[in-house]
mmCIF file of C-alpha atoms in Angstrom:
data_model
loop_
_atom_site.group_PDB
_atom_site.id
_atom_site.type_symbol
_atom_site.label_atom_id
_atom_site.label_comp_id
_atom_site.label_asym_id
_atom_site.label_seq_id
_atom_site.Cartn_x
_atom_site.Cartn_y
_atom_site.Cartn_z
ATOM 1 C CA MET A 1 14.260 2.521 14.870
ATOM 2 C CA THR A 2 16.985 2.791 12.004
ATOM 3 C CA HIS A 3 15.371 4.657 8.722
ATOM 4 C CA PRO A 4 15.449 2.686 5.592
ATOM 5 C CA ARG A 5 17.094 5.368 3.921
ATOM 6 C CA ASP A 6 20.113 4.598 6.183
ATOM 7 C CA TRP A 7 20.104 0.653 4.816
ATOM 8 C CA ILE A 8 18.774 0.800 1.103
ATOM 9 C CA GLU A 9 20.854 1.845 -1.732
ATOM 10 C CA VAL A 10 20.295 2.399 -5.756
ATOM 11 C CA ARG A 11 22.961 0.780 -7.371
ATOM 12 C CA PRO A 12 23.636 -0.075 -11.418
ATOM 13 C CA GLN A 13 22.231 -3.816 -10.838
ATOM 14 C CA GLY A 14 19.058 -2.640 -8.924
ATOM 15 C CA VAL A 15 17.691 -1.664 -5.326
ATOM 16 C CA TRP A 16 20.114 -3.118 -2.783
ATOM 17 C CA CYS A 17 19.284 -4.339 0.882
ATOM 18 C CA ARG A 18 22.942 -3.300 2.528
ATOM 19 C CA PRO A 19 22.624 -5.496 5.919
ATOM 20 C CA GLY A 20 20.758 -8.096 3.898
ATOM 21 C CA ASP A 21 23.113 -8.291 1.095
ATOM 22 C CA PHE A 22 20.293 -8.858 -1.916
ATOM 23 C CA PHE A 23 18.694 -6.986 -4.307
ATOM 24 C CA ILE A 24 15.195 -6.216 -5.341
ATOM 25 C CA ASP A 25 14.113 -7.187 -9.202
ATOM 26 C CA PRO A 26 17.685 -6.654 -9.790
ATOM 27 C CA MET A 27 18.645 -5.643 -13.638
ATOM 28 C CA GLN A 28 21.954 -7.986 -13.539
ATOM 29 C CA PRO A 29 22.624 -11.562 -12.350
ATOM 30 C CA VAL A 30 23.665 -11.048 -8.775
ATOM 31 C CA GLU A 31 24.617 -13.110 -5.368
ATOM 32 C CA ARG A 32 20.898 -12.832 -4.015
ATOM 33 C CA ALA A 33 17.882 -11.489 -5.750
ATOM 34 C CA VAL A 34 14.237 -11.349 -4.439
ATOM 35 C CA VAL A 35 11.985 -10.887 -7.237
ATOM 36 C CA THR A 36 8.150 -9.601 -7.067
ATOM 37 C CA HIS A 37 7.123 -11.350 -10.234
ATOM 38 C CA GLY A 38 7.671 -13.160 -13.418
ATOM 39 C CA HIS A 39 7.551 -10.046 -16.029
ATOM 40 C CA ALA A 40 10.846 -9.988 -17.702
ATOM 41 C CA ASP A 41 11.798 -6.389 -16.911
ATOM 42 C CA HIS A 42 11.241 -7.592 -13.274
ATOM 43 C CA ALA A 43 12.376 -11.472 -13.576
ATOM 44 C CA ARG A 44 15.843 -12.043 -15.167
ATOM 45 C CA ALA A 45 17.913 -15.349 -15.564
ATOM 46 C CA GLY A 46 21.217 -16.020 -14.152
ATOM 47 C CA HIS A 47 21.484 -15.248 -10.492
ATOM 48 C CA GLN A 48 22.959 -17.278 -7.523
ATOM 49 C CA HIS A 49 19.779 -17.574 -5.386
ATOM 50 C CA VAL A 50 16.150 -16.490 -6.152
ATOM 51 C CA PHE A 51 13.693 -15.618 -3.425
ATOM 52 C CA ALA A 52 9.971 -15.526 -5.242
ATOM 53 C CA THR A 53 6.785 -17.136 -4.438
ATOM 54 C CA PRO A 54 6.555 -20.868 -5.769
ATOM 55 C CA GLU A 55 4.501 -19.489 -8.679
ATOM 56 C CA THR A 56 6.709 -16.793 -9.941
ATOM 57 C CA LEU A 57 9.555 -19.573 -9.532
ATOM 58 C CA ALA A 58 7.292 -21.940 -12.086
ATOM 59 C CA ILE A 59 6.977 -18.633 -14.135
ATOM 60 C CA MET A 60 10.817 -18.242 -14.571
ATOM 61 C CA ARG A 61 11.484 -21.832 -14.984
ATOM 62 C CA SER A 62 9.079 -21.720 -17.736
ATOM 63 C CA ARG A 63 10.254 -18.817 -19.391
ATOM 64 C CA TYR A 64 14.321 -19.372 -18.736
ATOM 65 C CA GLY A 65 14.763 -23.071 -18.169
ATOM 66 C CA ASP A 66 15.489 -25.070 -14.811
ATOM 67 C CA ASN A 67 18.947 -23.395 -14.763
ATOM 68 C CA HIS A 68 17.656 -19.808 -14.644
ATOM 69 C CA PHE A 69 19.557 -19.805 -11.207
ATOM 70 C CA SER A 70 22.876 -21.004 -10.689
ATOM 71 C CA GLU A 71 22.940 -22.199 -6.887
ATOM 72 C CA ALA A 72 19.025 -22.342 -5.359
ATOM 73 C CA GLU A 73 15.609 -21.116 -5.404
ATOM 74 C CA HIS A 74 14.194 -20.071 -2.310
ATOM 75 C CA PRO A 75 10.447 -20.835 -2.703
ATOM 76 C CA LEU A 76 8.278 -18.124 -0.031
ATOM 77 C CA ALA A 77 4.643 -18.403 0.463
ATOM 78 C CA TYR A 78 2.681 -15.047 1.304
ATOM 79 C CA GLY A 79 3.513 -13.986 4.863
ATOM 80 C CA GLN A 80 6.240 -16.416 5.293
ATOM 81 C CA ILE A 81 9.350 -14.690 7.215
ATOM 82 C CA VAL A 82 12.769 -15.508 6.393
ATOM 83 C CA ASP A 83 15.575 -14.224 8.303
ATOM 84 C CA LEU A 84 18.778 -12.979 5.752
ATOM 85 C CA ASN A 85 21.430 -11.442 7.866
ATOM 86 C CA GLY A 86 18.853 -10.043 10.098
ATOM 87 C CA VAL A 87 16.787 -8.714 7.750
ATOM 88 C CA ARG A 88 13.040 -10.095 8.165
ATOM 89 C CA LEU A 89 12.081 -10.451 4.415
ATOM 90 C CA SER A 90 8.319 -11.658 3.722
ATOM 91 C CA LEU A 91 6.178 -11.484 0.337
ATOM 92 C CA HIS A 92 2.602 -10.420 0.363
ATOM 93 C CA PRO A 93 0.098 -10.182 -2.604
ATOM 94 C CA ALA A 94 0.459 -7.571 -5.284
ATOM 95 C CA GLY A 95 -2.819 -8.497 -7.279
ATOM 96 C CA HIS A 96 -0.530 -7.880 -10.603
ATOM 97 C CA ILE A 97 -0.350 -11.349 -12.246
ATOM 98 C CA LEU A 98 -0.274 -14.935 -10.720
ATOM 99 C CA GLY A 99 2.339 -15.245 -7.740
ATOM 100 C CA SER A 100 3.266 -11.296 -7.807
ATOM 101 C CA ALA A 101 4.206 -10.066 -4.313
ATOM 102 C CA GLN A 102 5.106 -7.474 -2.426
ATOM 103 C CA ALA A 103 8.479 -7.363 -0.439
ATOM 104 C CA ARG A 104 8.288 -6.356 3.269
ATOM 105 C CA LEU A 105 11.544 -5.809 4.805
ATOM 106 C CA GLU A 106 12.152 -4.946 8.546
ATOM 107 C CA TYR A 107 15.573 -4.107 9.974
ATOM 108 C CA GLU A 108 16.235 -2.639 13.620
ATOM 109 C CA GLY A 109 12.725 -1.828 13.832
ATOM 110 C CA GLY A 110 12.790 0.161 10.112
ATOM 111 C CA THR A 111 9.831 -1.393 7.610
ATOM 112 C CA ILE A 112 10.068 -0.568 4.141
ATOM 113 C CA VAL A 113 7.461 -2.418 1.123
ATOM 114 C CA PHE A 114 8.349 -2.906 -2.525
ATOM 115 C CA SER A 115 5.463 -3.184 -4.098
ATOM 116 C CA GLY A 116 6.743 -4.343 -7.515
ATOM 117 C CA ASP A 117 4.164 -3.542 -10.182
ATOM 118 C CA TYR A 118 0.336 -4.321 -8.722
ATOM 119 C CA LYS A 119 -3.340 -3.320 -9.243
ATOM 120 C CA ARG A 120 -6.218 -3.393 -7.090
ATOM 121 C CA ARG A 121 -8.800 -4.793 -9.154
ATOM 122 C CA ALA A 122 -10.469 -8.099 -8.759
ATOM 123 C CA ASP A 123 -8.449 -10.940 -10.870
ATOM 124 C CA PRO A 124 -9.216 -14.360 -10.511
ATOM 125 C CA THR A 125 -5.967 -15.402 -12.162
ATOM 126 C CA CYS A 126 -4.181 -14.128 -8.750
ATOM 127 C CA VAL A 127 -4.142 -13.217 -4.776
ATOM 128 C CA PRO A 128 -5.700 -9.859 -4.586
ATOM 129 C CA PHE A 129 -3.419 -6.888 -3.272
ATOM 130 C CA GLU A 130 -2.881 -6.545 -0.081
ATOM 131 C CA PRO A 131 -1.560 -3.340 2.125
ATOM 132 C CA VAL A 132 0.791 -3.766 4.234
ATOM 133 C CA PRO A 133 1.855 -1.188 6.465
ATOM 134 C CA CYS A 134 5.471 0.334 6.829
ATOM 135 C CA ASP A 135 7.220 3.124 7.432
ATOM 136 C CA VAL A 136 8.394 3.936 3.497
ATOM 137 C CA PHE A 137 6.181 2.592 0.486
ATOM 138 C CA VAL A 138 7.769 2.031 -2.760
ATOM 139 C CA THR A 139 5.274 2.234 -5.452
ATOM 140 C CA GLU A 140 5.427 2.231 -9.268
ATOM 141 C CA ALA A 141 3.584 4.878 -11.416
ATOM 142 C CA THR A 142 2.822 3.572 -14.178
ATOM 143 C CA PHE A 143 -0.273 5.267 -15.033
ATOM 144 C CA ALA A 144 0.042 8.022 -12.487
ATOM 145 C CA LEU A 145 -1.970 10.637 -14.182
ATOM 146 C CA PRO A 146 -5.513 11.646 -13.733
ATOM 147 C CA VAL A 147 -6.042 10.830 -17.386
ATOM 148 C CA PHE A 148 -5.334 7.182 -16.628
ATOM 149 C CA ARG A 149 -8.795 5.710 -14.906
ATOM 150 C CA HIS A 150 -9.039 2.425 -15.967
ATOM 151 C CA PRO A 151 -13.198 1.203 -17.214
ATOM 152 C CA PRO A 152 -14.488 -2.044 -15.737
ATOM 153 C CA LEU A 153 -13.290 -4.996 -16.947
ATOM 154 C CA GLY A 154 -16.341 -6.308 -17.748
ATOM 155 C CA ASP A 155 -17.371 -3.689 -20.114
ATOM 156 C CA GLU A 156 -14.203 -3.647 -22.275
ATOM 157 C CA ILE A 157 -15.051 -7.312 -22.701
ATOM 158 C CA ALA A 158 -18.570 -6.720 -23.427
ATOM 159 C CA ARG A 159 -17.321 -4.168 -26.305
ATOM 160 C CA LEU A 160 -15.063 -7.402 -27.541
ATOM 161 C CA LEU A 161 -18.290 -9.690 -27.843
ATOM 162 C CA ALA A 162 -20.722 -6.679 -29.237
ATOM 163 C CA SER A 163 -18.017 -6.651 -32.279
ATOM 164 C CA LEU A 164 -18.034 -10.305 -32.277
ATOM 165 C CA ARG A 165 -21.494 -10.369 -32.939
ATOM 166 C CA GLN A 166 -21.669 -7.522 -35.023
ATOM 167 C CA PHE A 167 -18.634 -8.701 -37.372
ATOM 168 C CA PRO A 168 -19.336 -12.475 -37.377
ATOM 169 C CA ASP A 169 -17.317 -12.820 -40.530
ATOM 170 C CA ARG A 170 -13.893 -11.462 -39.265
ATOM 171 C CA CYS A 171 -11.649 -13.092 -37.249
ATOM 172 C CA HIS A 172 -10.766 -10.674 -34.246
ATOM 173 C CA LEU A 173 -7.208 -10.854 -33.216
ATOM 174 C CA VAL A 174 -6.429 -9.181 -29.691
ATOM 175 C CA GLY A 175 -3.275 -8.248 -28.686
ATOM 176 C CA ALA A 176 -2.425 -8.982 -25.127
ATOM 177 C CA TYR A 177 0.688 -9.449 -22.870
ATOM 178 C CA ALA A 178 1.301 -13.004 -23.061
ATOM 179 C CA LEU A 179 1.977 -13.192 -19.358
ATOM 180 C CA GLY A 180 -0.868 -12.159 -17.006
ATOM 181 C CA LYS A 181 -2.976 -10.160 -19.289
ATOM 182 C CA CYS A 182 -3.791 -13.110 -21.812
ATOM 183 C CA GLN A 183 -5.020 -15.392 -19.267
ATOM 184 C CA ARG A 184 -6.887 -12.406 -17.423
ATOM 185 C CA VAL A 185 -8.508 -11.393 -20.501
ATOM 186 C CA ILE A 186 -9.293 -15.282 -21.157
ATOM 187 C CA CYS A 187 -11.312 -15.778 -17.555
ATOM 188 C CA ALA A 188 -13.242 -12.491 -18.521
ATOM 189 C CA LEU A 189 -14.262 -13.832 -21.361
ATOM 190 C CA ARG A 190 -15.420 -17.185 -19.787
ATOM 191 C CA ALA A 191 -16.788 -15.115 -16.557
ATOM 192 C CA ALA A 192 -18.805 -13.213 -19.587
ATOM 193 C CA GLY A 193 -20.536 -16.364 -20.759
ATOM 194 C CA TYR A 194 -18.257 -17.451 -23.875
ATOM 195 C CA VAL A 195 -17.938 -20.896 -23.945
ATOM 196 C CA GLU A 196 -16.173 -21.133 -27.687
ATOM 197 C CA THR A 197 -12.547 -22.279 -28.567
ATOM 198 C CA LEU A 198 -10.088 -19.420 -28.075
ATOM 199 C CA TYR A 199 -7.384 -19.592 -30.464
ATOM 200 C CA LEU A 200 -3.619 -18.728 -29.160
ATOM 201 C CA HIS A 201 -0.915 -17.592 -31.019
ATOM 202 C CA GLY A 202 2.466 -20.178 -29.945
ATOM 203 C CA ALA A 203 4.271 -17.637 -27.775
ATOM 204 C CA MET A 204 1.442 -17.571 -25.515
ATOM 205 C CA GLN A 205 0.449 -21.573 -25.153
ATOM 206 C CA ARG A 206 3.220 -22.702 -22.812
ATOM 207 C CA LEU A 207 2.327 -20.027 -20.512
ATOM 208 C CA CYS A 208 -1.192 -20.734 -20.444
ATOM 209 C CA ASP A 209 -0.666 -24.608 -19.796
ATOM 210 C CA LEU A 210 1.216 -23.350 -17.013
ATOM 211 C CA TYR A 211 -1.452 -21.255 -15.633
ATOM 212 C CA GLN A 212 -4.186 -24.111 -15.934
ATOM 213 C CA SER A 213 -1.605 -26.665 -14.238
ATOM 214 C CA LEU A 214 -1.441 -24.204 -11.505
ATOM 215 C CA GLY A 215 -5.248 -24.605 -11.136
ATOM 216 C CA VAL A 216 -6.151 -21.230 -13.090
ATOM 217 C CA ASP A 217 -9.259 -23.063 -15.517
ATOM 218 C CA LEU A 218 -8.946 -21.132 -19.042
ATOM 219 C CA GLY A 219 -11.655 -23.196 -20.591
ATOM 220 C CA ALA A 220 -11.114 -25.148 -24.031
ATOM 221 C CA LEU A 221 -7.903 -23.522 -26.068
ATOM 222 C CA ALA A 222 -6.486 -24.097 -29.466
ATOM 223 C CA PRO A 223 -3.189 -23.139 -31.245
ATOM 224 C CA VAL A 224 -3.812 -21.657 -34.665
ATOM 225 C CA THR A 225 -2.032 -23.919 -37.090
ATOM 226 C CA ALA A 226 -1.359 -23.208 -40.979
ATOM 227 C CA GLU A 227 -4.237 -25.658 -41.547
ATOM 228 C CA ASN A 228 -6.884 -24.084 -39.148
ATOM 229 C CA ALA A 229 -5.934 -20.125 -39.539
ATOM 230 C CA ARG A 230 -8.147 -19.767 -42.520
ATOM 231 C CA THR A 231 -11.670 -20.795 -40.770
ATOM 232 C CA LEU A 232 -11.143 -18.515 -37.850
ATOM 233 C CA ALA A 233 -13.142 -16.150 -39.045
ATOM 234 C CA GLY A 234 -15.942 -15.018 -36.206
ATOM 235 C CA ARG A 235 -13.496 -16.440 -33.704
ATOM 236 C CA ILE A 236 -11.233 -14.699 -31.070
ATOM 237 C CA VAL A 237 -7.172 -15.523 -31.531
ATOM 238 C CA LEU A 238 -5.127 -13.761 -28.817
ATOM 239 C CA CYS A 239 -1.900 -13.062 -29.483
ATOM 240 C CA PRO A 240 1.486 -10.880 -28.338
ATOM 241 C CA PRO A 241 0.994 -7.262 -29.407
ATOM 242 C CA SER A 242 4.234 -7.291 -31.616
ATOM 243 C CA ALA A 243 2.385 -10.114 -33.640
ATOM 244 C CA LEU A 244 -0.977 -8.118 -34.472
ATOM 245 C CA LYS A 245 0.689 -6.862 -37.669
ATOM 246 C CA ASP A 246 3.581 -9.131 -38.642
ATOM 247 C CA ARG A 247 3.397 -12.161 -41.424
ATOM 248 C CA TRP A 248 1.729 -14.150 -39.062
ATOM 249 C CA SER A 249 -1.748 -12.497 -38.786
ATOM 250 C CA ARG A 250 -1.829 -11.796 -42.464
ATOM 251 C CA ARG A 251 -3.281 -15.459 -42.408
ATOM 252 C CA LEU A 252 -6.147 -14.857 -40.544
ATOM 253 C CA PRO A 253 -9.453 -13.942 -42.562
ATOM 254 C CA GLU A 254 -10.455 -10.500 -42.119
ATOM 255 C CA VAL A 255 -9.056 -9.501 -39.051
ATOM 256 C CA LEU A 256 -10.410 -7.008 -37.143
ATOM 257 C CA THR A 257 -7.297 -5.764 -35.236
ATOM 258 C CA ALA A 258 -7.925 -5.196 -30.858
ATOM 259 C CA ALA A 259 -5.347 -4.515 -28.249
ATOM 260 C CA ALA A 260 -5.862 -5.048 -24.404
ATOM 261 C CA SER A 261 -3.425 -2.376 -22.378
ATOM 262 C CA GLY A 262 -3.821 0.550 -20.625
ATOM 263 C CA TRP A 263 -2.347 2.536 -22.766
ATOM 264 C CA MET A 264 -5.241 2.026 -25.067
ATOM 265 C CA ARG A 265 -6.930 5.010 -23.026
ATOM 266 C CA ILE A 266 -4.878 7.093 -25.632
ATOM 267 C CA ARG A 267 -6.710 7.347 -28.566
ATOM 268 C CA ALA A 268 -3.716 8.249 -30.563
ATOM 269 C CA ARG A 269 -1.524 5.755 -29.898
ATOM 270 C CA ALA A 270 -4.263 3.041 -30.702
ATOM 271 C CA LYS A 271 -4.628 4.883 -34.314
ATOM 272 C CA GLN A 272 -1.099 5.056 -34.501
ATOM 273 C CA LYS A 273 -0.903 1.448 -33.962
ATOM 274 C CA GLY A 274 -3.673 0.232 -36.456
ATOM 275 C CA VAL A 275 -5.766 -0.880 -33.462
ATOM 276 C CA GLU A 276 -9.421 -1.066 -34.707
ATOM 277 C CA LEU A 277 -10.953 -2.129 -31.257
ATOM 278 C CA PRO A 278 -8.652 -0.415 -28.081
ATOM 279 C CA LEU A 279 -9.693 -2.265 -24.989
ATOM 280 C CA VAL A 280 -8.366 -0.717 -21.852
ATOM 281 C CA ILE A 281 -7.594 -2.980 -19.408
ATOM 282 C CA SER A 282 -4.251 -2.711 -17.326
ATOM 283 C CA ASP A 283 -2.882 -4.849 -14.587
ATOM 284 C CA HIS A 284 -1.316 -1.790 -13.077
ATOM 285 C CA ALA A 285 -2.892 0.428 -10.480
ATOM 286 C CA ASP A 286 -4.649 3.591 -12.407
ATOM 287 C CA TRP A 287 -4.249 7.181 -11.168
ATOM 288 C CA ASP A 288 -7.554 6.655 -8.269
ATOM 289 C CA GLU A 289 -6.305 3.518 -7.038
ATOM 290 C CA LEU A 290 -2.846 4.756 -6.586
ATOM 291 C CA ILE A 291 -4.002 7.333 -4.288
ATOM 292 C CA GLU A 292 -6.221 4.510 -2.769
ATOM 293 C CA THR A 293 -3.226 2.646 -1.909
ATOM 294 C CA LEU A 294 -1.396 5.379 -0.489
ATOM 295 C CA ARG A 295 -3.955 6.014 1.866
ATOM 296 C CA ASP A 296 -4.670 2.594 2.926
ATOM 297 C CA VAL A 297 -0.935 1.438 3.310
ATOM 298 C CA GLY A 298 -0.490 4.731 5.775
ATOM 299 C CA ALA A 299 3.230 5.510 5.274
ATOM 300 C CA PRO A 300 4.148 8.797 5.910
ATOM 301 C CA GLU A 301 6.742 8.180 3.401
ATOM 302 C CA VAL A 302 6.727 7.477 -0.346
ATOM 303 C CA TRP A 303 9.630 6.313 -2.847
ATOM 304 C CA VAL A 304 8.851 6.036 -6.867
ATOM 305 C CA THR A 305 10.814 3.724 -8.873
ATOM 306 C CA HIS A 306 9.120 4.554 -12.834
ATOM 307 C CA GLY A 307 6.939 5.706 -14.833
ATOM 308 C CA ARG A 308 5.050 9.018 -14.274
ATOM 309 C CA ASP A 309 6.965 9.583 -10.745
ATOM 310 C CA ASP A 310 6.943 13.557 -10.956
ATOM 311 C CA ALA A 311 3.204 13.257 -10.787
ATOM 312 C CA LEU A 312 2.776 10.959 -8.063
ATOM 313 C CA VAL A 313 5.566 12.534 -5.804
ATOM 314 C CA HIS A 314 3.574 15.622 -6.425
ATOM 315 C CA GLN A 315 0.143 14.328 -5.389
ATOM 316 C CA ALA A 316 1.941 12.225 -2.160
ATOM 317 C CA THR A 317 3.375 15.490 -1.186
ATOM 318 C CA GLN A 318 -0.026 17.340 -1.527
ATOM 319 C CA MET A 319 -1.459 14.223 1.054
ATOM 320 C CA GLY A 320 0.971 15.548 3.528
ATOM 321 C CA LEU A 321 3.487 12.296 2.669
ATOM 322 C CA LYS A 322 7.156 12.629 2.641
ATOM 323 C CA ALA A 323 8.304 11.745 -1.122
ATOM 324 C CA ARG A 324 10.395 11.063 -3.718
ATOM 325 C CA ALA A 325 11.451 9.465 -6.830
ATOM 326 C CA LEU A 326 14.038 6.488 -7.630
ATOM 327 C CA HIS A 327 14.536 7.168 -11.458
ATOM 328 C CA LEU A 328 14.963 3.691 -11.933
ATOM 329 C CA ILE A 329 15.254 2.680 -15.253
ATOM 330 C CA GLY A 330 14.804 -0.719 -17.430
ATOM 331 C CA TYR A 331 10.994 -0.851 -15.663
ATOM 332 C CA GLU A 332 8.811 0.819 -17.567
ATOM 333 C CA ASP A 333 6.423 -1.389 -19.709
ATOM 334 C CA ASP A 334 5.149 -0.096 -23.161
ATOM 335 C CA ALA A 335 3.550 -3.244 -24.166
ATOM 336 C CA GLU A 336 1.385 -3.233 -20.957
#
């Protein structure tokens, strides 16, 4: 067996597979890119060839236009195998957002899996995470500290709806990442029985339309307009986190500010951002789920890309695994 350390390199553009001559989630335009999911810190425009799931390619077209690549798109269904210069590449569900994938590479008997970002919780907007056995498992560590234990999603949604009943004269403005988090929160509200129209910041409409076109039912949605903004007392409005405190939000009546993020576990951060109702909702694995995943995958060696990498490397070592940090930069998701 040829160990992946002999054919995987970290370069300025990102992680490179030498025999296959392609990058995983490259930071700069390259000839051949494998993209794990559509978030901007993983999916960038300007590559010549892009290998990704059909849903991720649709997200990239929605965000960057039909010409986000210069040569060709290469859609891969989950489990489909393509041979790139002797490297067998396949994509497998990551459970992070719609179309998110882990990339499995096999070369001369050695296997390595790049998880991208992932979570283990149920999410009706995407296919659940699938543990993929391998020799080396490459994982993120965004929430790799014991303090990060995400509560059940239903509990956080129940808190939002309870606040809505308690303060019927206030517009509940929920800050959420426009891709993935927004649609997951909407689906959770529908599952909790909330059937009223949900109102959206303009930056969220296009991606919600895309989700609905790909079969994710989000119910009745409407944009916030100059005409209806003052009428939204007692309503739920979703916006990007950056819009919570800008001029746009001042048009809404008696705003109660909420934010859906794993970082809301840190109360000081919620207070610093002026969030009245912090909702601990994350699309990343928490501490327990990261450890669970290391056990489920069964890889004897773990590489950690970004986040609290030292903590997860230490934990993996305590579990009897070989582990090291890659110290990749540019993948930290502060808005998560």
